Structures are given as structure tokens and as C-alpha cells.
C-alpha positions as CSV (number, residue, x, y, z in Angstrom):
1,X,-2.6,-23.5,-1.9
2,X,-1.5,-20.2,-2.4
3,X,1.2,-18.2,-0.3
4,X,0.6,-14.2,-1.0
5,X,3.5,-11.8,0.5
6,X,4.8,-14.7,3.5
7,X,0.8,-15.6,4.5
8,X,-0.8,-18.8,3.4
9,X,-4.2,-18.6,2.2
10,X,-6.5,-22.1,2.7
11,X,-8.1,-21.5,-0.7
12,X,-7.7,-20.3,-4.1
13,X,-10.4,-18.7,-4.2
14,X,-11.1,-14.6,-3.6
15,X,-14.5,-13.5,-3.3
16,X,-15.9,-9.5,-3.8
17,X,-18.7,-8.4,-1.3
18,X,-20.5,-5.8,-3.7
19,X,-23.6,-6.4,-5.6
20,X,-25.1,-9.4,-3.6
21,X,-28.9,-9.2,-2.7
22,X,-28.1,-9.1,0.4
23,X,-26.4,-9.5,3.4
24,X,-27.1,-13.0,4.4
25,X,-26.6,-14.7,1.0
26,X,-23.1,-12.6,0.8
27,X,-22.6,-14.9,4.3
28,X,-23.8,-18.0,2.8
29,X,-21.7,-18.0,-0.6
30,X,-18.3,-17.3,1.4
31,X,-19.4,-20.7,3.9
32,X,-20.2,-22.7,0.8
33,X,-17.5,-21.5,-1.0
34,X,-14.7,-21.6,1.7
35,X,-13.2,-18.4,0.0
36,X,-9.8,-17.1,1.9
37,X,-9.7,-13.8,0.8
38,X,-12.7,-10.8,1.0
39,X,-12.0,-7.8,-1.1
40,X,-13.8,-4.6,-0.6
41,X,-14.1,-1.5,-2.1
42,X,-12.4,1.6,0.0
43,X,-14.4,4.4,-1.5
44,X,-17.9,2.3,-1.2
45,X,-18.2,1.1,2.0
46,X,-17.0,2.8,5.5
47,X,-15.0,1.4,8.4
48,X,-13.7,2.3,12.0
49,X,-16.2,4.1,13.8
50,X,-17.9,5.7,10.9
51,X,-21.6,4.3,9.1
52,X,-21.3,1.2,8.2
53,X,-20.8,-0.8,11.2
54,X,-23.1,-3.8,10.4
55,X,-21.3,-4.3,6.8
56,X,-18.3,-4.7,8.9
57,X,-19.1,-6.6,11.7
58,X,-20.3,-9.3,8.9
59,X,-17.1,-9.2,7.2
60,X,-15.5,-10.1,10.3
61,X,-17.5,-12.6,10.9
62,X,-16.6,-14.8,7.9
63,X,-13.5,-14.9,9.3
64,X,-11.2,-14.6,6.0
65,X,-8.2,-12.1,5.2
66,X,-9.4,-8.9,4.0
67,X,-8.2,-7.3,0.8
68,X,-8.9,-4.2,0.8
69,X,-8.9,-2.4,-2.9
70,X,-8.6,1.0,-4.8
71,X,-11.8,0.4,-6.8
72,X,-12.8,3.0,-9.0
73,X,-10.1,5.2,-9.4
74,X,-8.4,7.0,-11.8
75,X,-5.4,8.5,-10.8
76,X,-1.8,7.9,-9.2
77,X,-2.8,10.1,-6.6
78,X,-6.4,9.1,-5.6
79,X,-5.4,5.5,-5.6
80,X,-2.1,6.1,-3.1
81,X,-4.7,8.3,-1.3
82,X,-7.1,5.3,-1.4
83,X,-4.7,2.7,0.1
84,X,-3.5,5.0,2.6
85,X,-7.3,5.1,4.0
86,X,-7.7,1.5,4.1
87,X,-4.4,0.9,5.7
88,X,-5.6,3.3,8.7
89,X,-9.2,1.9,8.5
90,X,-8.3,-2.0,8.8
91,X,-4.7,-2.2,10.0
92,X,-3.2,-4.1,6.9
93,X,-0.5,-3.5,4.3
94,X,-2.3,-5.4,2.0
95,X,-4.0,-3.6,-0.9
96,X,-5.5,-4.7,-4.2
97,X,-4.1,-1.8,-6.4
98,X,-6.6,-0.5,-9.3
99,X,-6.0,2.3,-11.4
100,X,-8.7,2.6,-14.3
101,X,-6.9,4.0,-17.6
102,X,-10.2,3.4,-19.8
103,X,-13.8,3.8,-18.7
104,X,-15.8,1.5,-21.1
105,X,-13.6,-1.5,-20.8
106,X,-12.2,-0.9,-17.3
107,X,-8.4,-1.2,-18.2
108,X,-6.3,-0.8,-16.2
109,X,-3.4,1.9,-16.6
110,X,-0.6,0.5,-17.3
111,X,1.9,4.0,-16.5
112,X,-0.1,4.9,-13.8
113,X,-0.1,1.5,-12.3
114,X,3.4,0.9,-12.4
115,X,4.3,4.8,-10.4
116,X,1.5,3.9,-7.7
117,X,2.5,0.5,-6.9
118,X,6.1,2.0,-6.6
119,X,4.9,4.4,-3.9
120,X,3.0,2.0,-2.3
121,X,5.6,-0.5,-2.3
122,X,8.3,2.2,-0.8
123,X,5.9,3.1,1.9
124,X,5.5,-0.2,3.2
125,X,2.1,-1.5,1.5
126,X,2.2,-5.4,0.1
127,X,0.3,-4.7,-3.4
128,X,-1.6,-6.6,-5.5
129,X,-2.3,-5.1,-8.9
130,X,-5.0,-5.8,-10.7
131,X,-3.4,-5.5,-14.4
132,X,-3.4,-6.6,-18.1
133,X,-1.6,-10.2,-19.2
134,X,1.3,-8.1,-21.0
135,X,4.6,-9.3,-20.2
136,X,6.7,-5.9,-20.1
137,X,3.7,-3.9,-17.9
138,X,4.1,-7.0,-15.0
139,X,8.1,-6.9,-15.3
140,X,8.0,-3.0,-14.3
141,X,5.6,-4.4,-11.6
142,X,7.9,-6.9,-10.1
143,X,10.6,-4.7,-10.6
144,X,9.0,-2.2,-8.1
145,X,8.2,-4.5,-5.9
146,X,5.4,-6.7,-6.7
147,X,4.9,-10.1,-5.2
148,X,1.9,-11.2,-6.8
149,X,0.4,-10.0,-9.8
150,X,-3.1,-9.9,-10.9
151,X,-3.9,-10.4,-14.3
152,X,-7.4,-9.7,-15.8
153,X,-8.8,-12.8,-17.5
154,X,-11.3,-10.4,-19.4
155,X,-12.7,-6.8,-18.7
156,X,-14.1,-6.8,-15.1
157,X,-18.1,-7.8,-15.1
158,X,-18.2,-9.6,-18.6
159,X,-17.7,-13.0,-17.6
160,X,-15.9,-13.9,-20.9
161,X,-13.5,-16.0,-19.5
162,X,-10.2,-16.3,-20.5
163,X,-9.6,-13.8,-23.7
164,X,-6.0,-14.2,-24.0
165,X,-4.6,-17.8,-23.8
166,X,-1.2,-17.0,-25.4
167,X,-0.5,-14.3,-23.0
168,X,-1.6,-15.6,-20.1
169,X,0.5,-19.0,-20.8
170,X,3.2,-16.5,-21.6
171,X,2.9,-14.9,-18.5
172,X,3.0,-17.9,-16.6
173,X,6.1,-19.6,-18.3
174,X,8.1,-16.2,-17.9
175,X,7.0,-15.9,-13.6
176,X,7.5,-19.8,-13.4
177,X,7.5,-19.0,-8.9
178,X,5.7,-15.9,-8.6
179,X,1.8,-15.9,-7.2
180,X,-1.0,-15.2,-10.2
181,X,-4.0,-14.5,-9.8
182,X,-6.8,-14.0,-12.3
183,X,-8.8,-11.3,-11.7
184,X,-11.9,-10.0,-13.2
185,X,-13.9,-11.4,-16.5
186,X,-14.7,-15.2,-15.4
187,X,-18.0,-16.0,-15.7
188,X,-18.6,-19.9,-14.8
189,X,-16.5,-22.5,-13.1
190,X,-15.0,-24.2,-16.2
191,X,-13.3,-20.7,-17.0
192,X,-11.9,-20.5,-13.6
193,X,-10.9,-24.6,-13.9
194,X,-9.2,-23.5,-17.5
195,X,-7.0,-20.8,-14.8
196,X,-5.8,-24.0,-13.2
197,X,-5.0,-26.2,-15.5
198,X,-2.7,-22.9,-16.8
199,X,-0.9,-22.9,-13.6
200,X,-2.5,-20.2,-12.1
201,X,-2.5,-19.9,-8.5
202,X,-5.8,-18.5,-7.7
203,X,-8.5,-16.1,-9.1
204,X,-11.1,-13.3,-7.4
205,X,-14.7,-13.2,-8.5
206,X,-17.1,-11.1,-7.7
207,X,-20.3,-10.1,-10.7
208,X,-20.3,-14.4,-11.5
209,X,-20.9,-15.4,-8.1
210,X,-22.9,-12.5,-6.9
211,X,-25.1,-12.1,-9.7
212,X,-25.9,-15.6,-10.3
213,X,-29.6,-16.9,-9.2
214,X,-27.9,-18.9,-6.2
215,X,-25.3,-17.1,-6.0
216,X,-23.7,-19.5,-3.0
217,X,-24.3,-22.6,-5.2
218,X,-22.3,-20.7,-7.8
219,X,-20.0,-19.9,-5.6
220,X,-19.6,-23.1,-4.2
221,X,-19.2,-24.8,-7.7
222,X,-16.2,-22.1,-8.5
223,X,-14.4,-23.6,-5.1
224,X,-14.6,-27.3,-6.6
225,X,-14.0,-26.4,-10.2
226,X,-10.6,-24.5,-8.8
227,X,-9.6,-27.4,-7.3
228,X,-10.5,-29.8,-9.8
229,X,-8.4,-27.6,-12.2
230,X,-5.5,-27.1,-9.9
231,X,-5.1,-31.1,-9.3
232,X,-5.4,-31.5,-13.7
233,X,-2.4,-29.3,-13.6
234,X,-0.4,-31.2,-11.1
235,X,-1.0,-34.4,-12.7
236,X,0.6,-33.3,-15.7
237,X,-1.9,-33.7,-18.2
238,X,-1.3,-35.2,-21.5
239,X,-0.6,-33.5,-24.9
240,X,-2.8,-32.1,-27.4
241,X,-2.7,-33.7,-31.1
242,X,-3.8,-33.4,-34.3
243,X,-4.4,-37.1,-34.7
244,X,-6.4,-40.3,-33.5
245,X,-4.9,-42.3,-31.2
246,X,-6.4,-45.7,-30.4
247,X,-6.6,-46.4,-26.2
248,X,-6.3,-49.9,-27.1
249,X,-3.4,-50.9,-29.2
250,X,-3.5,-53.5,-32.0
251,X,0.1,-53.7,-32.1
252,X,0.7,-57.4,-30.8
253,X,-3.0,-58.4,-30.4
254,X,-4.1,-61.7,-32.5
255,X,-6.1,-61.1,-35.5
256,X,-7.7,-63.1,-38.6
């Protein structure tokens, strides 16, 4: 299971809390599910003493580390700004860091991302970035003091799976120890079963499971597709190739 910044998590699996039907079923998918980790949007939901109160006291409830996150915004200085609020409002140094460089796709930037995770980092926070597969952008992100990193499988909402299978094998090979995460674009269990068998550590969902029909029986059938993926990759599966290969030799059996 995974280990994020010294903390064991009891699944792989990180569920969202925006866009279910309602409060109840957001309940009944994180039971089903067993999901470790609730993120939540700073700048869409309140906390402390302010309106919200029953949003919050069900978020408790599940009883799952919070991840709080920097949804929505758009520059170095709203997101520090961001991550400072949630820090205050929920007493943790954990942040999901977001900075949007592109508003159709979603994109993270990657400049921006890199100098806000720096000042987070520096004033104490334990980020996890929500980025692109490329291999230089995560570097500068370790190098500022990223534990985990948080590639996007596809543009957050799609559900296209996996669009980059190089990279994120690539991205894998070259952070053999480090915690990844996919984040954003899976769409059914088998994408988030294909994460697994790549080595990945765990992903976050939100638009798959909470816009399904059932969206607890979705979410339910991501927590047994992760770890049917995760135990593929451990049993070192076999080889790929280009040609027929009987399961039952002839070599040595009796023939006329």
C-alpha cells in the first residue's frame, strides 16, 4: 500500500467529494470503495466555523486522510494563498498542488508549478502536485522537494485513460522508489488496473466514480480493479511477443 510523506495509507485509492448527487451516496461510495484519501476543493467548500458545517462533519465522518487541494487556480500566488487557507482551516501540511496553465484542457503549468511547490515546500507544506508525465518538469519537482508526484493520466474529467504509455513507463523506470500517483482522466476500472500493472502506486478519481449511475458500485469496482492490477504487477507478469506460443509443448510428446 502506499506510504505518502512518512504516513501509510490502507488503500490505493483517492476519492474527490465534488459533483456527487448527493450527500449520502458521496458516504456510500467511500464505504464501498474503502478509499484512504478525501480531496477537497479549498475555494469550493468552507471550513472552521464558517457555512458549511454539515459538508464537513460528513467528511469527518468517513474517517479518511484529507487532502486538501488548490483547485482552480491560476497563479503562483493564488495557489500558495490557497494552501495557506487550508493549512489554517484543517490543521495539515498536506496539500494537492494545482496550478492551471491552460483553460480548455486543464494543464497544469509547468513554470508555475515548479516556483509554488518550492514555496510551499520551504514553508513547511508536504505537496502533492498534480502535473504532466514529462520527465524534466517532475525532476525540478523532486528537486524542490517533492515526495510524491502526481501525474495526470489524461486531462482532468475526460475519462480517457491512460494517453501516454511511453511516458508514464518512462516516468516510472526513472522514480524506481518515489510514490506516483495518477491523477485525473481515468474513466473505468480497467484504466486504473492498466496504472497498476505500470507500477503505479495509487490513483485519485473523482468525475468516473461520481458521475457514474451507481456511483458507489463504480467506486467499489475501481478499489478491486486497483488491487487486482497492483498484485499483476507484483507477480511479474510475462512478456509481450510477436509470435504464437503453444501452452502445451510438442517437443518430446509421442506422435504418428
Amino acid at each position: 500500500m502506499p506510504v505518502f510523506y512518512g504516513t501509510d495509507i490502507a488503500s490505493r485509492l483517492m476519492l474527490g467529494t465534488a459533483q456527487y448527487p448527493s450527500p449520502a451516496i458521496l458516504a456510500d461510495a467511500f464505504r464501498r470503495s474503502g478509499a484512504g484519501i478525501a480531496t477537497v476543493s479549498v475555494r469550493r467548500e468552507a471550513g472552521g466555523d464558517q457555512a458549511g458545517q454539515d459538508f464537513w462533519a460528513l467528511i469527518r465522518d468517513l474517517d479518511v486522510a484529507l487532502l486538501p487541494n488548490t483547485a482552480g487556480c491560476h497563479s503562483v500566488r493564488e495557489a500558495v494563498t490557497t494552501a495557506q487557507m487550508a493549512r489554517e482551516l484543517f490543521d495539515t501540511n498536506w496539500i494537492k498542488l494545482e496550478v492551471i496553465g491552460h483553460a480548455d484542457t486543464l494543464q497544469p503549468d509547468p513554470f508555475g508549478l515548479v516556483e509554488a511547490a518550492r514555496i510551499l515546500t520551504e514553508d513547511g507544506f508536504q505537496v502533492f502536485p498534480y502535473c504532466t508525465e514529462d520527465l524534466v518538469l517532475c525532476a525540478r519537482l523532486v528537486e524542490v522537494g517533492c515526495q510524491v508526484l502526481m501525474p495526470w493520466g489524461a486531462p482532468i474529467g475526460t475519462g480517457l485513460g491512460l494517453n501516454n504509455l511511453y511516458g508514464l513507463r518512462s516516468l516510472r523506470a526513472h522514480f524506481p522508489d518515489l510514490p506516483l500517483v495518477i491523477d485525473a482522466g481515468l474513466g473505468l476500472p480497467s484504466q486504473a488496473a492498466h496504472a497498476m500493472e505500470l507500477g503505479y502506486d495509487a490513483v485519485l478519481l473523482n468525475t468516473a466514480v461520481a458521475r457514474a449511475g451507481d456511483p458507489a458500485a463504480m467506486a467499489e469496482g475501481f478499489a478491486r480493479a486497483l488491487e487486482a492490477g497492483a498484485l499483476a504487477h507484483q507477480a511479474d507478469p510475462m512478456e509481450p511477443r510477436d509470435m504464437a506460443a503453444p501452452s502445451t509443448p510438442v517437443l518430446g510428446m509421442p506422435f504418428s
